[in-house]
PDB file of C-alpha atoms in Angstrom:
ATOM      1  CA  GLY A   1     -28.181 -38.778 -58.744  1.00  0.00           C
ATOM      2  CA  CYS A   2     -27.283 -35.638 -56.086  1.00  0.00           C
ATOM      3  CA  ALA A   3     -29.429 -33.397 -58.177  1.00  0.00           C
ATOM      4  CA  ARG A   4     -32.245 -36.217 -57.720  1.00  0.00           C
ATOM      5  CA  SER A   5     -32.107 -36.237 -53.986  1.00  0.00           C
ATOM      6  CA  ASP A   6     -31.761 -32.560 -53.710  1.00  0.00           C
ATOM      7  CA  ALA A   7     -35.093 -32.325 -55.929  1.00  0.00           C
ATOM      8  CA  LYS A   8     -36.382 -34.767 -53.372  1.00  0.00           C
ATOM      9  CA  GLY A   9     -35.434 -33.549 -50.074  1.00  0.00           C
ATOM     10  CA  ARG A  10     -36.681 -29.843 -51.396  1.00  0.00           C
ATOM     11  CA  ASP A  11     -40.297 -31.650 -52.238  1.00  0.00           C
ATOM     12  CA  ASN A  12     -40.094 -32.718 -48.382  1.00  0.00           C
ATOM     13  CA  VAL A  13     -39.496 -29.340 -47.287  1.00  0.00           C
ATOM     14  CA  ILE A  14     -42.701 -27.926 -48.647  1.00  0.00           C
ATOM     15  CA  SER A  15     -44.373 -30.878 -48.267  1.00  0.00           C
ATOM     16  CA  GLU A  16     -43.888 -30.528 -44.614  1.00  0.00           C
ATOM     17  CA  PHE A  17     -44.099 -26.820 -44.813  1.00  0.00           C
ATOM     18  CA  ALA A  18     -47.261 -27.148 -46.762  1.00  0.00           C
ATOM     19  CA  ALA A  19     -48.591 -29.366 -44.011  1.00  0.00           C
ATOM     20  CA  VAL A  20     -47.811 -27.670 -40.906  1.00  0.00           C
ATOM     21  CA  SER A  21     -49.678 -24.433 -42.627  1.00  0.00           C
ATOM     22  CA  GLY A  22     -52.584 -26.381 -42.902  1.00  0.00           C
ATOM     23  CA  LYS A  23     -52.371 -27.976 -40.180  1.00  0.00           C
ATOM     24  CA  VAL A  24     -52.266 -24.019 -38.150  1.00  0.00           C
ATOM     25  CA  MET A  25     -54.938 -22.537 -40.558  1.00  0.00           C
ATOM     26  CA  LEU A  26     -57.215 -25.384 -39.301  1.00  0.00           C
ATOM     27  CA  PHE A  27     -56.483 -24.402 -35.582  1.00  0.00           C
ATOM     28  CA  ALA A  28     -56.957 -21.441 -35.837  1.00  0.00           C
ATOM     29  CA  ALA A  29     -59.990 -21.733 -37.211  1.00  0.00           C
ATOM     30  CA  GLN A  30     -61.512 -23.289 -34.696  1.00  0.00           C
ATOM     31  CA  VAL A  31     -60.258 -20.863 -32.262  1.00  0.00           C
ATOM     32  CA  LEU A  32     -61.853 -18.475 -34.005  1.00  0.00           C
ATOM     33  CA  ALA A  33     -64.994 -20.466 -34.487  1.00  0.00           C
ATOM     34  CA  ALA A  34     -65.023 -21.073 -30.656  1.00  0.00           C
ATOM     35  CA  ALA A  35     -64.693 -17.215 -30.019  1.00  0.00           C
ATOM     36  CA  VAL A  36     -67.885 -16.567 -31.685  1.00  0.00           C
ATOM     37  CA  PHE A  37     -69.364 -18.996 -29.596  1.00  0.00           C
ATOM     38  CA  VAL A  38     -68.265 -17.413 -26.322  1.00  0.00           C
ATOM     39  CA  ARG A  39     -68.969 -14.125 -27.770  1.00  0.00           C
ATOM     40  CA  ILE A  40     -72.682 -15.634 -28.060  1.00  0.00           C
ATOM     41  CA  PHE A  41     -72.296 -16.953 -24.597  1.00  0.00           C
ATOM     42  CA  GLN A  42     -71.549 -14.076 -23.416  1.00  0.00           C
ATOM     43  CA  GLU A  43     -73.910 -12.200 -24.841  1.00  0.00           C
ATOM     44  CA  ARG A  44     -76.845 -14.328 -23.829  1.00  0.00           C
ATOM     45  CA  LEU A  45     -75.838 -14.143 -20.448  1.00  0.00           C
ATOM     46  CA  ILE A  46     -75.356 -10.384 -19.868  1.00  0.00           C
ATOM     47  CA  ALA A  47     -78.463 -10.160 -21.398  1.00  0.00           C
ATOM     48  CA  ARG A  48     -80.054 -12.726 -19.125  1.00  0.00           C
ATOM     49  CA  ILE A  49     -78.316 -10.404 -15.829  1.00  0.00           C
ATOM     50  CA  GLN A  50     -79.622  -6.947 -17.713  1.00  0.00           C
ATOM     51  CA  MET A  51     -83.006  -8.356 -18.000  1.00  0.00           C
ATOM     52  CA  ARG A  52     -83.179  -7.404 -21.768  1.00  0.00           C
ATOM     53  CA  PRO A  53     -84.052  -9.652 -24.476  1.00  0.00           C
ATOM     54  CA  PRO A  54     -80.688 -11.084 -26.482  1.00  0.00           C
ATOM     55  CA  ARG A  55     -79.939  -9.788 -30.101  1.00  0.00           C
ATOM     56  CA  GLY A  56     -81.190 -12.514 -32.477  1.00  0.00           C
ATOM     57  CA  MET A  57     -78.695 -14.858 -34.248  1.00  0.00           C
ATOM     58  CA  ALA A  58     -79.347 -13.178 -37.664  1.00  0.00           C
ATOM     59  CA  ALA A  59     -77.854  -9.580 -35.936  1.00  0.00           C
ATOM     60  CA  PHE A  60     -75.335 -11.190 -34.193  1.00  0.00           C
ATOM     61  CA  ALA A  61     -73.948 -12.639 -37.597  1.00  0.00           C
ATOM     62  CA  ALA A  62     -74.340  -9.449 -39.387  1.00  0.00           C
ATOM     63  CA  GLU A  63     -72.237  -7.501 -37.431  1.00  0.00           C
ATOM     64  CA  PRO A  64     -68.965  -9.051 -38.461  1.00  0.00           C
ATOM     65  CA  VAL A  65     -69.867  -8.966 -41.911  1.00  0.00           C
ATOM     66  CA  LYS A  66     -70.655  -5.223 -41.494  1.00  0.00           C
ATOM     67  CA  ALA A  67     -67.374  -4.679 -40.025  1.00  0.00           C
ATOM     68  CA  LEU A  68     -65.622  -6.542 -42.946  1.00  0.00           C
ATOM     69  CA  PHE A  69     -67.247  -4.212 -45.567  1.00  0.00           C
ATOM     70  CA  LYS A  70     -67.315  -0.932 -43.793  1.00  0.00           C
ATOM     71  CA  GLU A  71     -65.437   1.492 -44.956  1.00  0.00           C
ATOM     72  CA  VAL A  72     -61.534   2.069 -42.792  1.00  0.00           C
ATOM     73  CA  TRP A  73     -61.381   5.826 -41.795  1.00  0.00           C
ATOM     74  CA  ILE A  74     -58.164   6.159 -40.653  1.00  0.00           C
ATOM     75  CA  PRO A  75     -57.893   9.779 -38.296  1.00  0.00           C
ATOM     76  CA  GLU A  76     -55.695  12.063 -39.630  1.00  0.00           C
ATOM     77  CA  LYS A  77     -53.081  12.790 -37.305  1.00  0.00           C
ATOM     78  CA  ALA A  78     -52.574   9.366 -36.757  1.00  0.00           C
ATOM     79  CA  GLN A  79     -49.299   7.013 -36.989  1.00  0.00           C
ATOM     80  CA  LYS A  80     -50.975   5.105 -40.070  1.00  0.00           C
ATOM     81  CA  ALA A  81     -48.851   1.967 -40.251  1.00  0.00           C
ATOM     82  CA  VAL A  82     -49.170   1.190 -36.769  1.00  0.00           C
ATOM     83  CA  TYR A  83     -53.122   2.367 -36.329  1.00  0.00           C
ATOM     84  CA  VAL A  84     -53.693  -0.321 -39.013  1.00  0.00           C
ATOM     85  CA  LEU A  85     -51.044  -3.100 -37.504  1.00  0.00           C
ATOM     86  CA  ALA A  86     -52.194  -2.757 -33.779  1.00  0.00           C
ATOM     87  CA  PRO A  87     -55.316  -4.581 -34.144  1.00  0.00           C
ATOM     88  CA  VAL A  88     -53.546  -7.231 -36.245  1.00  0.00           C
ATOM     89  CA  PHE A  89     -51.217  -7.753 -33.847  1.00  0.00           C
ATOM     90  CA  ALA A  90     -53.186  -8.074 -30.726  1.00  0.00           C
ATOM     91  CA  LEU A  91     -55.185 -10.789 -32.690  1.00  0.00           C
ATOM     92  CA  ALA A  92     -52.214 -12.669 -33.765  1.00  0.00           C
ATOM     93  CA  ALA A  93     -50.794 -12.814 -30.346  1.00  0.00           C
ATOM     94  CA  ALA A  94     -53.999 -13.875 -29.468  1.00  0.00           C
ATOM     95  CA  LEU A  95     -53.783 -16.594 -31.555  1.00  0.00           C
ATOM     96  CA  PHE A  96     -50.300 -17.567 -31.025  1.00  0.00           C
ATOM     97  CA  PHE A  97     -50.599 -18.386 -27.270  1.00  0.00           C
ATOM     98  CA  SER A  98     -53.906 -20.681 -28.066  1.00  0.00           C
ATOM     99  CA  PHE A  99     -51.229 -22.798 -29.794  1.00  0.00           C
ATOM    100  CA  LEU A 100     -49.835 -23.715 -26.901  1.00  0.00           C
ATOM    101  CA  LEU A 101     -53.349 -25.261 -25.188  1.00  0.00           C
ATOM    102  CA  PRO A 102     -52.564 -28.520 -24.953  1.00  0.00           C
ATOM    103  CA  PHE A 103     -55.164 -29.811 -27.026  1.00  0.00           C
ATOM    104  CA  GLY A 104     -53.858 -27.532 -29.424  1.00  0.00           C
ATOM    105  CA  GLY A 105     -52.052 -30.764 -31.461  1.00  0.00           C
ATOM    106  CA  PHE A 106     -48.988 -28.787 -31.542  1.00  0.00           C
ATOM    107  CA  ARG A 107     -47.468 -28.898 -27.581  1.00  0.00           C
ATOM    108  CA  SER A 108     -48.440 -31.171 -25.266  1.00  0.00           C
ATOM    109  CA  SER A 109     -46.386 -30.257 -22.637  1.00  0.00           C
ATOM    110  CA  PHE A 110     -44.795 -26.638 -21.634  1.00  0.00           C
ATOM    111  CA  SER A 111     -43.780 -24.574 -18.718  1.00  0.00           C
ATOM    112  CA  ALA A 112     -47.205 -22.609 -17.523  1.00  0.00           C
ATOM    113  CA  VAL A 113     -44.661 -19.077 -17.269  1.00  0.00           C
ATOM    114  CA  TRP A 114     -45.490 -18.486 -20.996  1.00  0.00           C
ATOM    115  CA  LEU A 115     -48.927 -17.503 -19.201  1.00  0.00           C
ATOM    116  CA  LEU A 116     -47.342 -14.719 -17.713  1.00  0.00           C
ATOM    117  CA  LEU A 117     -46.784 -13.536 -21.079  1.00  0.00           C
ATOM    118  CA  ALA A 118     -49.834 -13.999 -22.892  1.00  0.00           C
ATOM    119  CA  GLY A 119     -51.607 -11.015 -21.655  1.00  0.00           C
ATOM    120  CA  ALA A 120     -49.080  -8.739 -22.029  1.00  0.00           C
ATOM    121  CA  PHE A 121     -48.508  -9.212 -25.782  1.00  0.00           C
ATOM    122  CA  ALA A 122     -51.636  -8.440 -26.833  1.00  0.00           C
ATOM    123  CA  GLU A 123     -51.983  -5.756 -24.477  1.00  0.00           C
ATOM    124  CA  TYR A 124     -49.175  -3.646 -25.839  1.00  0.00           C
ATOM    125  CA  ALA A 125     -50.894  -4.038 -29.509  1.00  0.00           C
ATOM    126  CA  VAL A 126     -53.928  -2.462 -27.903  1.00  0.00           C
ATOM    127  CA  LEU A 127     -51.561   0.138 -26.166  1.00  0.00           C
ATOM    128  CA  ALA A 128     -49.497   0.671 -29.732  1.00  0.00           C
ATOM    129  CA  GLY A 129     -52.525   1.409 -31.301  1.00  0.00           C
ATOM    130  CA  ALA A 130     -54.284   3.795 -29.011  1.00  0.00           C
ATOM    131  CA  TRP A 131     -51.000   5.732 -29.118  1.00  0.00           C
ATOM    132  CA  ALA A 132     -51.180   5.433 -33.062  1.00  0.00           C
ATOM    133  CA  CYS A 133     -54.577   7.409 -33.248  1.00  0.00           C
ATOM    134  CA  GLY A 134     -53.579  10.810 -32.019  1.00  0.00           C
ATOM    135  CA  SER A 135     -56.545  10.940 -30.268  1.00  0.00           C
ATOM    136  CA  GLY A 136     -57.012  12.447 -26.543  1.00  0.00           C
ATOM    137  CA  PHE A 137     -59.470   9.950 -25.654  1.00  0.00           C
ATOM    138  CA  ALA A 138     -57.727   6.597 -26.321  1.00  0.00           C
ATOM    139  CA  PHE A 139     -54.449   8.423 -25.357  1.00  0.00           C
ATOM    140  CA  PHE A 140     -56.007   8.113 -21.528  1.00  0.00           C
ATOM    141  CA  GLY A 141     -57.827   4.792 -21.846  1.00  0.00           C
ATOM    142  CA  ALA A 142     -53.913   3.977 -22.738  1.00  0.00           C
ATOM    143  CA  VAL A 143     -53.059   5.574 -19.627  1.00  0.00           C
ATOM    144  CA  ARG A 144     -55.568   3.826 -17.607  1.00  0.00           C
ATOM    145  CA  MET A 145     -54.878   0.828 -19.206  1.00  0.00           C
ATOM    146  CA  THR A 146     -51.177   0.614 -18.290  1.00  0.00           C
ATOM    147  CA  ALA A 147     -52.028   1.749 -14.846  1.00  0.00           C
ATOM    148  CA  GLN A 148     -54.061  -1.064 -13.935  1.00  0.00           C
ATOM    149  CA  ALA A 149     -52.060  -3.472 -16.263  1.00  0.00           C
ATOM    150  CA  LEU A 150     -49.230  -3.369 -13.884  1.00  0.00           C
ATOM    151  CA  PRO A 151     -50.542  -4.477 -10.437  1.00  0.00           C
ATOM    152  CA  ALA A 152     -52.467  -7.296 -12.531  1.00  0.00           C
ATOM    153  CA  GLN A 153     -49.263  -8.536 -14.278  1.00  0.00           C
ATOM    154  CA  ALA A 154     -47.338  -8.506 -10.897  1.00  0.00           C
ATOM    155  CA  ILE A 155     -50.398 -10.497  -9.144  1.00  0.00           C
ATOM    156  CA  LEU A 156     -50.096 -12.628 -11.963  1.00  0.00           C
ATOM    157  CA  CYS A 157     -46.802 -13.887 -10.987  1.00  0.00           C
ATOM    158  CA  PHE A 158     -47.467 -14.643  -7.949  1.00  0.00           C
ATOM    159  CA  VAL A 159     -50.584 -16.009  -7.970  1.00  0.00           C
ATOM    160  CA  VAL A 160     -49.210 -18.509 -10.596  1.00  0.00           C
ATOM    161  CA  ALA A 161     -45.800 -19.478  -8.394  1.00  0.00           C
ATOM    162  CA  PRO A 162     -47.579 -20.922  -5.125  1.00  0.00           C
ATOM    163  CA  VAL A 163     -49.083 -23.485  -7.983  1.00  0.00           C
ATOM    164  CA  LEU A 164     -46.171 -24.281  -9.535  1.00  0.00           C
ATOM    165  CA  ILE A 165     -44.275 -24.672  -5.907  1.00  0.00           C
ATOM    166  CA  SER A 166     -47.143 -27.041  -4.998  1.00  0.00           C
ATOM    167  CA  ALA A 167     -46.690 -28.924  -8.297  1.00  0.00           C
ATOM    168  CA  GLY A 168     -43.154 -28.752  -7.918  1.00  0.00           C
ATOM    169  CA  SER A 169     -43.344 -28.534 -11.500  1.00  0.00           C
ATOM    170  CA  ALA A 170     -43.690 -25.376 -13.698  1.00  0.00           C
ATOM    171  CA  ASP A 171     -44.904 -27.764 -16.749  1.00  0.00           C
ATOM    172  CA  ILE A 172     -48.533 -27.600 -17.464  1.00  0.00           C
ATOM    173  CA  SER A 173     -49.258 -31.499 -18.083  1.00  0.00           C
ATOM    174  CA  GLU A 174     -47.352 -32.108 -14.596  1.00  0.00           C
ATOM    175  CA  ILE A 175     -49.203 -29.404 -13.329  1.00  0.00           C
ATOM    176  CA  ALA A 176     -52.602 -31.171 -13.762  1.00  0.00           C
ATOM    177  CA  ALA A 177     -50.705 -34.649 -12.802  1.00  0.00           C
ATOM    178  CA  ALA A 178     -50.228 -33.275  -9.363  1.00  0.00           C
ATOM    179  CA  GLN A 179     -53.605 -32.922  -8.702  1.00  0.00           C
ATOM    180  CA  ARG A 180     -55.258 -36.234  -8.905  1.00  0.00           C
ATOM    181  CA  ASN A 181     -55.941 -36.632  -5.310  1.00  0.00           C
ATOM    182  CA  VAL A 182     -57.263 -32.498  -5.080  1.00  0.00           C
ATOM    183  CA  TRP A 183     -57.570 -29.644  -7.261  1.00  0.00           C
ATOM    184  CA  PHE A 184     -55.465 -27.098  -6.459  1.00  0.00           C
ATOM    185  CA  ILE A 185     -58.606 -24.858  -6.278  1.00  0.00           C
ATOM    186  CA  VAL A 186     -59.273 -26.233  -2.521  1.00  0.00           C
ATOM    187  CA  PRO A 187     -56.550 -25.024  -1.117  1.00  0.00           C
ATOM    188  CA  HIS A 188     -55.596 -22.022  -3.304  1.00  0.00           C
ATOM    189  CA  PHE A 189     -59.116 -20.446  -3.754  1.00  0.00           C
ATOM    190  CA  PRO A 190     -57.981 -16.852  -2.734  1.00  0.00           C
ATOM    191  CA  LEU A 191     -55.686 -17.085  -5.668  1.00  0.00           C
ATOM    192  CA  PHE A 192     -58.378 -18.461  -7.613  1.00  0.00           C
ATOM    193  CA  VAL A 193     -60.198 -15.703  -7.171  1.00  0.00           C
ATOM    194  CA  LEU A 194     -57.182 -13.353  -7.637  1.00  0.00           C
ATOM    195  CA  TYR A 195     -56.575 -15.031 -10.735  1.00  0.00           C
ATOM    196  CA  LEU A 196     -60.197 -13.956 -11.809  1.00  0.00           C
ATOM    197  CA  MET A 197     -59.922 -10.701 -11.301  1.00  0.00           C
ATOM    198  CA  CYS A 198     -56.155 -10.313 -13.071  1.00  0.00           C
ATOM    199  CA  VAL A 199     -57.753 -11.784 -15.980  1.00  0.00           C
ATOM    200  CA  SER A 200     -60.301  -9.362 -16.087  1.00  0.00           C
ATOM    201  CA  ALA A 201     -57.740  -6.387 -15.710  1.00  0.00           C
ATOM    202  CA  LEU A 202     -55.832  -8.118 -18.553  1.00  0.00           C
ATOM    203  CA  VAL A 203     -58.494  -8.201 -21.020  1.00  0.00           C
ATOM    204  CA  VAL A 204     -60.386  -5.035 -19.850  1.00  0.00           C
ATOM    205  CA  GLN A 205     -63.585  -5.879 -19.185  1.00  0.00           C
ATOM    206  CA  SER A 206     -65.442  -5.391 -15.650  1.00  0.00           C
ATOM    207  CA  PRO A 207     -64.767  -4.561 -12.940  1.00  0.00           C
ATOM    208  CA  PHE A 208     -61.875  -3.033 -14.767  1.00  0.00           C
ATOM    209  CA  ASN A 209     -63.592  -1.567 -18.264  1.00  0.00           C
ATOM    210  CA  SER A 210     -62.300   2.331 -17.367  1.00  0.00           C
ATOM    211  CA  PRO A 211     -59.868   2.135 -19.983  1.00  0.00           C
ATOM    212  CA  LYS A 212     -62.328   1.635 -22.798  1.00  0.00           C
ATOM    213  CA  ALA A 213     -65.338   3.567 -20.695  1.00  0.00           C
ATOM    214  CA  ALA A 214     -68.116   4.558 -23.432  1.00  0.00           C
ATOM    215  CA  ARG A 215     -69.317   7.221 -21.128  1.00  0.00           C
ATOM    216  CA  GLY A 216     -66.216   8.830 -20.171  1.00  0.00           C
ATOM    217  CA  LEU A 217     -63.638   8.199 -22.791  1.00  0.00           C
ATOM    218  CA  ALA A 218     -66.113   7.358 -26.057  1.00  0.00           C
ATOM    219  CA  SER A 219     -64.862   4.093 -26.034  1.00  0.00           C
ATOM    220  CA  GLY A 220     -61.425   5.222 -24.853  1.00  0.00           C
ATOM    221  CA  VAL A 221     -58.535   2.772 -26.173  1.00  0.00           C
ATOM    222  CA  TYR A 222     -60.887   2.021 -28.940  1.00  0.00           C
ATOM    223  CA  ALA A 223     -61.907   5.731 -29.598  1.00  0.00           C
ATOM    224  CA  GLU A 224     -60.935   5.895 -33.072  1.00  0.00           C
ATOM    225  CA  TYR A 225     -61.555   2.498 -34.035  1.00  0.00           C
ATOM    226  CA  GLY A 226     -64.804   1.381 -35.994  1.00  0.00           C
ATOM    227  CA  GLY A 227     -65.573  -1.429 -38.103  1.00  0.00           C
ATOM    228  CA  ILE A 228     -62.666  -4.114 -38.654  1.00  0.00           C
ATOM    229  CA  GLY A 229     -60.359  -2.973 -36.618  1.00  0.00           C
ATOM    230  CA  GLU A 230     -62.107  -2.819 -33.762  1.00  0.00           C
ATOM    231  CA  GLU A 231     -63.922  -6.331 -34.889  1.00  0.00           C
ATOM    232  CA  LEU A 232     -60.344  -7.763 -34.670  1.00  0.00           C
ATOM    233  CA  PHE A 233     -59.880  -6.136 -31.161  1.00  0.00           C
ATOM    234  CA  LYS A 234     -62.973  -7.359 -29.849  1.00  0.00           C
ATOM    235  CA  THR A 235     -62.005 -10.854 -31.607  1.00  0.00           C
ATOM    236  CA  ALA A 236     -58.288 -10.982 -29.431  1.00  0.00           C
ATOM    237  CA  GLU A 237     -60.441 -10.256 -26.053  1.00  0.00           C
ATOM    238  CA  THR A 238     -62.423 -13.079 -26.416  1.00  0.00           C
ATOM    239  CA  VAL A 239     -59.732 -15.732 -27.533  1.00  0.00           C
ATOM    240  CA  LEU A 240     -57.304 -14.353 -25.199  1.00  0.00           C
ATOM    241  CA  ALA A 241     -60.531 -15.013 -22.112  1.00  0.00           C
ATOM    242  CA  THR A 242     -60.842 -18.224 -23.526  1.00  0.00           C
ATOM    243  CA  VAL A 243     -57.027 -18.492 -23.601  1.00  0.00           C
ATOM    244  CA  PHE A 244     -56.854 -17.511 -19.966  1.00  0.00           C
ATOM    245  CA  ALA A 245     -59.718 -19.792 -18.810  1.00  0.00           C
ATOM    246  CA  VAL A 246     -57.865 -22.789 -20.556  1.00  0.00           C
ATOM    247  CA  PHE A 247     -54.924 -22.109 -18.216  1.00  0.00           C
ATOM    248  CA  GLY A 248     -57.182 -21.677 -15.543  1.00  0.00           C
ATOM    249  CA  VAL A 249     -58.469 -24.952 -16.047  1.00  0.00           C
ATOM    250  CA  TYR A 250     -55.195 -26.343 -16.012  1.00  0.00           C
ATOM    251  CA  LEU A 251     -53.899 -24.372 -13.156  1.00  0.00           C
ATOM    252  CA  PHE A 252     -56.727 -24.639 -10.272  1.00  0.00           C
ATOM    253  CA  LEU A 253     -58.948 -27.501 -11.821  1.00  0.00           C
ATOM    254  CA  GLY A 254     -56.967 -30.321 -12.047  1.00  0.00           C
ATOM    255  CA  GLY A 255     -56.517 -30.267 -16.303  1.00  0.00           C
ATOM    256  CA  ALA A 256     -58.750 -31.051 -19.061  1.00  0.00           C
ATOM    257  CA  GLY A 257     -59.016 -34.893 -18.824  1.00  0.00           C
ATOM    258  CA  SER A 258     -61.244 -35.590 -21.393  1.00  0.00           C
ATOM    259  CA  PHE A 259     -62.288 -32.917 -24.044  1.00  0.00           C
ATOM    260  CA  VAL A 260     -66.098 -32.858 -22.834  1.00  0.00           C
ATOM    261  CA  SER A 261     -64.647 -32.073 -18.870  1.00  0.00           C
ATOM    262  CA  GLY A 262     -62.152 -29.770 -20.556  1.00  0.00           C
ATOM    263  CA  THR A 263     -64.953 -27.819 -22.720  1.00  0.00           C
ATOM    264  CA  LEU A 264     -66.971 -27.839 -19.386  1.00  0.00           C
ATOM    265  CA  LYS A 265     -64.671 -26.783 -16.560  1.00  0.00           C
ATOM    266  CA  THR A 266     -63.584 -24.069 -19.594  1.00  0.00           C
ATOM    267  CA  ALA A 267     -67.509 -23.090 -19.857  1.00  0.00           C
ATOM    268  CA  ALA A 268     -67.371 -23.054 -16.154  1.00  0.00           C
ATOM    269  CA  VAL A 269     -64.569 -20.367 -15.404  1.00  0.00           C
ATOM    270  CA  LEU A 270     -65.940 -18.262 -18.650  1.00  0.00           C
ATOM    271  CA  PHE A 271     -69.421 -18.067 -17.336  1.00  0.00           C
ATOM    272  CA  VAL A 272     -68.081 -16.911 -13.681  1.00  0.00           C
ATOM    273  CA  LEU A 273     -65.843 -14.070 -15.782  1.00  0.00           C
ATOM    274  CA  THR A 274     -68.763 -13.358 -17.613  1.00  0.00           C
ATOM    275  CA  LEU A 275     -70.827 -12.822 -14.680  1.00  0.00           C
ATOM    276  CA  MET A 276     -68.663 -10.826 -13.290  1.00  0.00           C
ATOM    277  CA  GLN A 277     -68.735  -8.430 -16.093  1.00  0.00           C
ATOM    278  CA  GLY A 278     -72.225  -8.055 -16.602  1.00  0.00           C
ATOM    279  CA  SER A 279     -72.812  -7.747 -12.510  1.00  0.00           C
ATOM    280  CA  LEU A 280     -69.886  -5.467 -11.305  1.00  0.00           C
ATOM    281  CA  SER A 281     -69.445  -1.652 -11.219  1.00  0.00           C
ATOM    282  CA  ASP A 282     -66.554  -0.410 -12.772  1.00  0.00           C
ATOM    283  CA  LEU A 283     -63.384   0.508 -10.754  1.00  0.00           C
ATOM    284  CA  LYS A 284     -61.243   3.619 -11.356  1.00  0.00           C
ATOM    285  CA  ALA A 285     -57.882   2.810 -12.569  1.00  0.00           C
ATOM    286  CA  SER A 286     -56.735   4.669  -9.767  1.00  0.00           C
ATOM    287  CA  ARG A 287     -58.605   2.257  -7.188  1.00  0.00           C
ATOM    288  CA  ALA A 288     -57.850  -0.488  -8.805  1.00  0.00           C
ATOM    289  CA  MET A 289     -54.069   0.510  -8.628  1.00  0.00           C
ATOM    290  CA  ARG A 290     -54.440   0.581  -4.911  1.00  0.00           C
ATOM    291  CA  LEU A 291     -56.056  -2.054  -4.379  1.00  0.00           C
ATOM    292  CA  GLY A 292     -53.830  -4.081  -6.247  1.00  0.00           C
ATOM    293  CA  PHE A 293     -50.321  -2.537  -4.556  1.00  0.00           C
ATOM    294  CA  THR A 294     -51.417  -1.934  -1.072  1.00  0.00           C
ATOM    295  CA  ALA A 295     -53.958  -5.122  -0.921  1.00  0.00           C
ATOM    296  CA  ALA A 296     -53.927  -8.010  -3.050  1.00  0.00           C
ATOM    297  CA  LEU A 297     -50.135  -7.819  -4.144  1.00  0.00           C
ATOM    298  CA  PRO A 298     -48.927  -8.367  -0.490  1.00  0.00           C
ATOM    299  CA  PHE A 299     -51.185 -10.752  -0.136  1.00  0.00           C
ATOM    300  CA  ALA A 300     -50.339 -12.981  -2.913  1.00  0.00           C
ATOM    301  CA  ALA A 301     -46.671 -12.632  -1.929  1.00  0.00           C
ATOM    302  CA  ALA A 302     -47.849 -13.987   1.551  1.00  0.00           C
ATOM    303  CA  TRP A 303     -49.290 -16.837   0.273  1.00  0.00           C
ATOM    304  CA  THR A 304     -46.259 -17.736  -1.968  1.00  0.00           C
ATOM    305  CA  ILE A 305     -44.211 -17.359   0.799  1.00  0.00           C
ATOM    306  CA  ALA A 306     -46.740 -19.516   3.002  1.00  0.00           C
ATOM    307  CA  THR A 307     -46.898 -22.217   0.782  1.00  0.00           C
ATOM    308  CA  ALA A 308     -43.160 -22.646  -0.060  1.00  0.00           C
ATOM    309  CA  ALA A 309     -42.580 -22.567   3.635  1.00  0.00           C
ATOM    310  CA  VAL A 310     -45.593 -25.774   4.374  1.00  0.00           C
ATOM    311  CA  VAL A 311     -44.044 -27.388   0.875  1.00  0.00           C
ATOM    312  CA  LEU A 312     -40.758 -27.510   3.001  1.00  0.00           C
ATOM    313  CA  PHE A 313     -42.077 -28.273   6.123  1.00  0.00           C
ATOM    314  CA  PHE A 314     -43.829 -31.425   4.828  1.00  0.00           C
ATOM    315  CA  ASP A 315     -40.518 -32.060   2.218  1.00  0.00           C
ATOM    316  CA  GLY A 316     -41.955 -31.709  -0.870  1.00  0.00           C
ATOM    317  CA  GLY A 317     -45.284 -32.518  -2.503  1.00  0.00           C
ATOM    318  CA  ALA A 318     -48.838 -30.332  -3.036  1.00  0.00           C
TER     319      ALA A 318
END
């Protein structure tokens, strides 16, 4: 009897593990499919901004296929294990944080503080890959990325803090519920602008594209990557930008609500990010650091103090 019960227990554990694994793989496939649509959307919008014809769907679909079958070349001076694993870890980190999305089916309630980790993990994978290349171009790209990421992550903390104070909670579902009467983008519009700038810096897109500048650094942090490695890094950037767009919806635009409403709001945030990417000139990393530490960070800190004072004066409530 004991043997039968133990075998039944093992079967239940195996079946539960298989069910969870299948659910994870299905959701990861959905996120990657969404990333493909986001890439197509960005490609077409940037083409219109630059007044050029976009690539056809056949050429767009052929790009990842060619990357998959392209020969993997590892630089002679590279730290081979880190060089190979860095793109995989970057995509895995971006997918991990996509599992925390409220409509992901894994958790419907979680702390917004997790948001502060989302950019860091994937970014550290890119830095590790740039260091492992053994290339001067990649190294200087990594230095630039680190330089602009320092103020961006600090500013992001002070961007999220007033939202948490206004909502009276760090729980993402309660933050959305606190915006029943008015979205936080109305009282905190300057913070929303800073949020978009921080996201652009963390996913390394214009106007913070200098770490992978094609002209000055021969693609910078991706200088020694090609084929499937570069494609994994690009996919991780797209997934991470989508995750940040969804978080922005919950922090400033009243949450997703229905699936259609959430999709439209997320598309609107991605539209603004892509518009910035296609129309703004790149800033030098030194100038980005100076603007971040001397202007944006003090402003965000002062806004946090002012928000706390207002909420305290009115005895709680956004």
